[in-house]
Coordinates of C-alpha atoms in Angstrom, one line a residue:
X1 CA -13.9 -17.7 -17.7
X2 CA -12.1 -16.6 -14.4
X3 CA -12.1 -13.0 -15.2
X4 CA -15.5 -12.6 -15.5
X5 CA -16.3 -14.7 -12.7
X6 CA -14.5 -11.6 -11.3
X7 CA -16.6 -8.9 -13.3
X8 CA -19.8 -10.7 -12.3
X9 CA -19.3 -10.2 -9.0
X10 CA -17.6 -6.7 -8.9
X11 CA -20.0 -4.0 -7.2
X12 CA -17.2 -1.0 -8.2
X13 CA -16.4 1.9 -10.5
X14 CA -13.2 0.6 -11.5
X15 CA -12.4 0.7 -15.2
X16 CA -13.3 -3.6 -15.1
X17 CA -13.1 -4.2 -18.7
X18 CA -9.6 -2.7 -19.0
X19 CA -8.4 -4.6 -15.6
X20 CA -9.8 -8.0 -17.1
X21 CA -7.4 -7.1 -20.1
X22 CA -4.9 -6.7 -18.3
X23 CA -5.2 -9.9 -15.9
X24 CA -5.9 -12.0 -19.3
X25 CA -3.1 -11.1 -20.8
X26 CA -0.3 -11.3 -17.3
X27 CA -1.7 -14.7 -17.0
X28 CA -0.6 -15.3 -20.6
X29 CA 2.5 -14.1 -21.0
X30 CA 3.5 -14.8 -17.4
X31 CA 4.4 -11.3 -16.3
X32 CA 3.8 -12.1 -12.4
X33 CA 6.9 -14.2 -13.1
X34 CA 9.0 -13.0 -15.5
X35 CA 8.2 -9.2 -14.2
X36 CA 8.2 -9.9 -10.0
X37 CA 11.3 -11.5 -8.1
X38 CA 10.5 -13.4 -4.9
X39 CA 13.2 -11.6 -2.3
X40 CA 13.9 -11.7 1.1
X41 CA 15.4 -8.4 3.1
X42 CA 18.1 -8.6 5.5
X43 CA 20.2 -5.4 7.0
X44 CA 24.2 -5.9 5.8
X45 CA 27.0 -4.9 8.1
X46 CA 26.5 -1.0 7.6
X47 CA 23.0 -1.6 8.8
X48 CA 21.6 -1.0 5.4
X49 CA 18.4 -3.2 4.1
X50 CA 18.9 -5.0 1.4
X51 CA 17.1 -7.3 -1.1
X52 CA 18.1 -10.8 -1.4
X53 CA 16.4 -12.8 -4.4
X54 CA 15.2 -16.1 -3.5
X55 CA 16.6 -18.4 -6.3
X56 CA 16.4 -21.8 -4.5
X57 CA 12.9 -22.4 -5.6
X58 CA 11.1 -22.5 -2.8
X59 CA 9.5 -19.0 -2.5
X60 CA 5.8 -19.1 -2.0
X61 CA 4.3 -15.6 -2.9
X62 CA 0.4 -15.7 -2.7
X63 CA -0.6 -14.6 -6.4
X64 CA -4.1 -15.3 -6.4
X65 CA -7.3 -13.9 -4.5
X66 CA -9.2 -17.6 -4.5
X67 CA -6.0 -20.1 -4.3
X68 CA -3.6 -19.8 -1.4
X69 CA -1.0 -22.3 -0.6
X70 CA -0.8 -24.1 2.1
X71 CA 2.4 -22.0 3.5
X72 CA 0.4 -18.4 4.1
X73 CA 3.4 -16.6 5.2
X74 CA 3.8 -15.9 1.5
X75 CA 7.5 -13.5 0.6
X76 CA 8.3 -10.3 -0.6
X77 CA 7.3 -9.9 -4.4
X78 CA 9.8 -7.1 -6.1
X79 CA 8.9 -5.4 -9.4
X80 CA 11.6 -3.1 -9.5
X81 CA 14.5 -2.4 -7.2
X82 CA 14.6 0.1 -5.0
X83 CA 16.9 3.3 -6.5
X84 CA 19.9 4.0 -5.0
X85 CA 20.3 7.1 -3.1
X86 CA 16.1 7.2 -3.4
X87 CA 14.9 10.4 -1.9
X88 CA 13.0 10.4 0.8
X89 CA 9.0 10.5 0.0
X90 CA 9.6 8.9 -3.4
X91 CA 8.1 5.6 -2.3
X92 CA 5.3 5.6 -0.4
X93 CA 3.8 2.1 1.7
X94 CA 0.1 1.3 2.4
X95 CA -0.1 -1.0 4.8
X96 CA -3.4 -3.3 6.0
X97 CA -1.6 -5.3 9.1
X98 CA -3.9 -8.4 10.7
X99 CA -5.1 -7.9 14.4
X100 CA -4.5 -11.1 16.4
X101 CA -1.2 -13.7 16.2
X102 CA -4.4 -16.5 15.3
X103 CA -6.9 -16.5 12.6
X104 CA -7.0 -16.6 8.8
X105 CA -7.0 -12.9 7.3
X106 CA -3.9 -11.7 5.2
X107 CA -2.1 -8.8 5.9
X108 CA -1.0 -6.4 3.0
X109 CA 2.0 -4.1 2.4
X110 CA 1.7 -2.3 -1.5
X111 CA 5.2 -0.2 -2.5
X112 CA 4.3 2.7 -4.7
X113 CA 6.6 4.6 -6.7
X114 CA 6.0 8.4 -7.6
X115 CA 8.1 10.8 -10.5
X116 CA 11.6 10.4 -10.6
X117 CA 14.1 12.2 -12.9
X118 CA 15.8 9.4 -15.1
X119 CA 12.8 6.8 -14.3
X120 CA 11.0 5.0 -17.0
X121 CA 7.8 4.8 -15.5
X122 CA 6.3 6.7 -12.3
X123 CA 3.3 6.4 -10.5
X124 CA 3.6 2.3 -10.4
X125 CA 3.2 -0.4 -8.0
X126 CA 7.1 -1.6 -7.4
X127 CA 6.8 -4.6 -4.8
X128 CA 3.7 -6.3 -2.5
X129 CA 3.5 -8.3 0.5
X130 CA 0.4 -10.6 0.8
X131 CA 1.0 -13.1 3.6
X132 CA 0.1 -13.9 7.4
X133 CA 3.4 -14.9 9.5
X134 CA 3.8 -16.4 13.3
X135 CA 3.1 -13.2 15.0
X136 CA 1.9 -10.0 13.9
X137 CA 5.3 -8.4 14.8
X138 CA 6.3 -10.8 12.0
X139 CA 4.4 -8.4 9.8
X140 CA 5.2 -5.0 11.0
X141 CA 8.8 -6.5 11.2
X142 CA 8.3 -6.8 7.6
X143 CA 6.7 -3.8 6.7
X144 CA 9.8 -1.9 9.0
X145 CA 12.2 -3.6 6.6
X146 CA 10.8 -2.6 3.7
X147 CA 10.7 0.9 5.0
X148 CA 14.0 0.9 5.3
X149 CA 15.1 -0.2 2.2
X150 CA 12.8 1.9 0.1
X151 CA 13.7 4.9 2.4
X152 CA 10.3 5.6 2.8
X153 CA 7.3 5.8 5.7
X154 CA 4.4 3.4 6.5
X155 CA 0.7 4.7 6.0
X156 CA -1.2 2.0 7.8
X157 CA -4.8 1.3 9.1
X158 CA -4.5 2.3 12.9
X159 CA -7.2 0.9 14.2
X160 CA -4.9 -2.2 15.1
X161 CA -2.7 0.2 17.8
X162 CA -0.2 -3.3 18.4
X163 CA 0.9 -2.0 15.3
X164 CA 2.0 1.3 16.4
X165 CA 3.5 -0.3 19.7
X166 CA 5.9 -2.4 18.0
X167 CA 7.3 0.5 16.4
X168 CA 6.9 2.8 19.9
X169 CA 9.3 -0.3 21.2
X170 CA 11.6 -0.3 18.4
X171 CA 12.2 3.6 18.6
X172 CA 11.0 3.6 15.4
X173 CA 8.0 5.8 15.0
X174 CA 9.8 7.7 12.7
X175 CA 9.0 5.7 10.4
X176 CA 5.5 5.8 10.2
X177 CA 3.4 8.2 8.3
X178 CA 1.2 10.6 9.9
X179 CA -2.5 11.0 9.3
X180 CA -3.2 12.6 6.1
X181 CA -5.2 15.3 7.3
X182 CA -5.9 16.9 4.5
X183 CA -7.3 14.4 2.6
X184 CA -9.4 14.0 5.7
X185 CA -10.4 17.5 5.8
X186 CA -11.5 17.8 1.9
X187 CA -13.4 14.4 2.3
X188 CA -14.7 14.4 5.6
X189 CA -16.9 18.0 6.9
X190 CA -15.9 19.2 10.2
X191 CA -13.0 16.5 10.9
X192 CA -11.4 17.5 13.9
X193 CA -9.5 14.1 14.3
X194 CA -6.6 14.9 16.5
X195 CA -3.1 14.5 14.2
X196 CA -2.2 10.9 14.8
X197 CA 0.2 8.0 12.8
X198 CA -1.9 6.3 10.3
X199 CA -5.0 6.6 9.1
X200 CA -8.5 5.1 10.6
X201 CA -11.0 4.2 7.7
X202 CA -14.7 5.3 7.6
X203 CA -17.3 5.4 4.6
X204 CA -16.2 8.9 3.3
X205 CA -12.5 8.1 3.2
X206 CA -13.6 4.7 1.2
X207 CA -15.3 6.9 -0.9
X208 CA -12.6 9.3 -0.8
X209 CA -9.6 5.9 -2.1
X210 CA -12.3 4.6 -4.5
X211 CA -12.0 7.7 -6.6
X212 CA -8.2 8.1 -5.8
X213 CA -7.7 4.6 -7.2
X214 CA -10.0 5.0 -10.6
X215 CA -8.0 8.1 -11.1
X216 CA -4.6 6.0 -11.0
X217 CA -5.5 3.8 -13.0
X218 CA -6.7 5.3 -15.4
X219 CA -3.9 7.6 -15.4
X220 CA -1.2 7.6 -18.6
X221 CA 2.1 7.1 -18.4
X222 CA 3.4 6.7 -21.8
X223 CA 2.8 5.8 -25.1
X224 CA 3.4 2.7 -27.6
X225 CA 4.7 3.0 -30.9
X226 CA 1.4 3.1 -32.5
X227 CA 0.2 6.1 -30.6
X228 CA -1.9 4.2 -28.3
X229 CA -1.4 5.2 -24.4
X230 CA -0.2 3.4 -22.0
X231 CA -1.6 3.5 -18.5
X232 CA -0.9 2.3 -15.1
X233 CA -3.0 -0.8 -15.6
X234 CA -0.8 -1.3 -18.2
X235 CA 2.0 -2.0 -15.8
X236 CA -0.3 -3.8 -12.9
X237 CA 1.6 -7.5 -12.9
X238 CA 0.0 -8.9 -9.9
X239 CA -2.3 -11.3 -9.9
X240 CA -3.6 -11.2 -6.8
X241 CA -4.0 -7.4 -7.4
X242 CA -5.6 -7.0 -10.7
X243 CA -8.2 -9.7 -9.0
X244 CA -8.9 -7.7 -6.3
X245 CA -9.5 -4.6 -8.1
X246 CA -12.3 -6.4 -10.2
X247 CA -13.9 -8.4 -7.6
X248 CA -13.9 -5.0 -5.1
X249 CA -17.1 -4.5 -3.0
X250 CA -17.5 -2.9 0.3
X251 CA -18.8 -5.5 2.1
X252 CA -15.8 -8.1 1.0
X253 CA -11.9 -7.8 1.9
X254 CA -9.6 -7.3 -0.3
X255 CA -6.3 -6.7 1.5
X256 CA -4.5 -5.2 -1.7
X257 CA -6.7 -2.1 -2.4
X258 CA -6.5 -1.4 1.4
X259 CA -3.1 -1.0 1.1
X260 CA -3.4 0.8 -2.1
X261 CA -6.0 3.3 -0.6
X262 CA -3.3 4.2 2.3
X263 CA -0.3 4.3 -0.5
X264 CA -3.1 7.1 -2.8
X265 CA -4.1 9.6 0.5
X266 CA -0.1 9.9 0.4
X267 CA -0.1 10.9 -2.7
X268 CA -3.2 13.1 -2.8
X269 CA -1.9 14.8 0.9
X270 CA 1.3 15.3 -1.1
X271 CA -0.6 16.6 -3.9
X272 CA -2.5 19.2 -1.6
X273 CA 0.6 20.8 -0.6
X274 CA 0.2 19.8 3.2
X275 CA 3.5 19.5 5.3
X276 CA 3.8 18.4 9.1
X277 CA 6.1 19.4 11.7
X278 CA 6.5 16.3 13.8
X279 CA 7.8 18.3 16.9
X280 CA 5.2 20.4 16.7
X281 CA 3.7 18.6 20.2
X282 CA 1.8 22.2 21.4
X283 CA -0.7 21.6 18.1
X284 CA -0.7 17.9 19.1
X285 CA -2.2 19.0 22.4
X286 CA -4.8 21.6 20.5
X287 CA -5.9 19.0 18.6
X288 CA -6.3 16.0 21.3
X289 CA -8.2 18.5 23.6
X290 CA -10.5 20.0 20.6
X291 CA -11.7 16.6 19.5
X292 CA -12.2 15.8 23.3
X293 CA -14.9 18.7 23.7
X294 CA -16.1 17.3 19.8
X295 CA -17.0 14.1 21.4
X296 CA -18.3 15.1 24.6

């Protein structure tokens, strides 16, 4: 059986049994397809991203974690659309980019979706990205569109800088996220990282996303009509994700729950009350010059 190929290996403290559940039964019903719509975005006239569904059959979406395609690019899977008029901060983006143009890792781009007055569910995954393309700036290309039309900023893995220098030569840092210093703070003793965009992983912050992750998942959102709750790996119809989750371990890379880890130190930094003043360039300074004499 495939999922428990997937159990066997898993080295995690994810909820396994409940994520094999869930993967059994998306493969069965065929939620990845009936729930996810393959899209392409493209800015209209007004300059406004939109979503474009790709109904000639010839989207390739990578949906599994041991089967790629030949055609890696892979497309934009959509869950749910993004609301009009979304307010800002209602999505949130994790982001795992790739380092060099050549080679064979994925990057990843994960959509979440918080509380929203009128929504049916919250706290849900509502599009991925799995894919490598001709150029990295392919990818952040990608991950600026998306942006855009979830009106919404990029928490990414920024120990790739290219990634921040696309966006430096698009005029376009605004939108990426900035560190989560916070979440940093509580996880990590003594952290006198200077405030930059993104966030640089290390073994307490993995620890730190491992728990933010179990949480999520585990968190309910609803229940059936037999009193039974429904949680958010209830509503999990990827694939490629739910395989991920159960085959997690440190030492392997799953480009998925990298993203998700960036798109959960949003929440929790939102969740700890933290807010940034971007122009605030005089603590900018303070901080550079503190972790300077750290380091020294």
């Amino acid at each position: 059986c495939p999922s428990e190929a997937f159990a066997a290996v898993s080295l995690n403290n994810f909820p396994v049994v409940e994520l094999n559940r869930q993967l059994s039964l998306v493969r069965a019903k065929g939620y990845q397809q009936s729930k996810g719509v393959p899209c392409i975005l493209e800015y209209n006239k007004d300059n406004k991203c939109v979503a474009k569904p790709i109904l000639n059959g010839k989207a390739e979406p990578i949906t599994s974690l041991t089967s790629l395609p030949l055609n890696i690019s892979g497309c934009l899977m959509v869950y749910e659309q993004a609301l009009t008029n979304a307010p800002r901060g209602l999505y949130k983006i994790g982001y795992d980019p790739v380092r060099q143009d050549e080679g064979t890792s994925l990057a990843a781009i994960i959509v979440y979706k918080g509380v929203h007055i009128g929504s049916q569910f919250h706290s849900i995954i509502v599009a991925e990205y799995i894919g490598r393309m001709e150029t990295t700036e392919d990818i952040d290309r990608m991950a600026l569109k998306i942006a855009d039309y979830y009106n919404t900023k990029i928490m990414y893995e920024n120990e790739i800088p290219a990634t921040k220098r696309f966006f430096q030569r698009q005029k376009r840092l605004d939108a990426l996220a900035l560190q989560p210093d916070s979440v940093i703070s509580k996880n990590i003793k003594k952290s006198k990282t200077a405030r930059v965009y993104g966030c640089h992983m290390n073994g307490p912050l993995k620890d730190a996303g491992e728990r933010y992750v179990k949480d999520w998942l585990l968190t309910v959102l609803d229940y059936d009509e037999n009193e039974n709750p429904v949680t958010v790996i209830d509503r999990i119809f990827s694939v490629r994700l739910l395989e991920e989750l159960i085959a997690y371990n440190r030492k392997g890379n799953f480009d998925l729950v990298s993203s998700l880890f960036m798109c959960m130190f949003q929440v929790q930094e939102e969740a700890l009350g933290k807010e940034y003043d971007e122009d605030d360039t005089g603590d900018d300074r303070l901080n550079f010059l503190a972790e300077l004499r750290y380091n020294q």
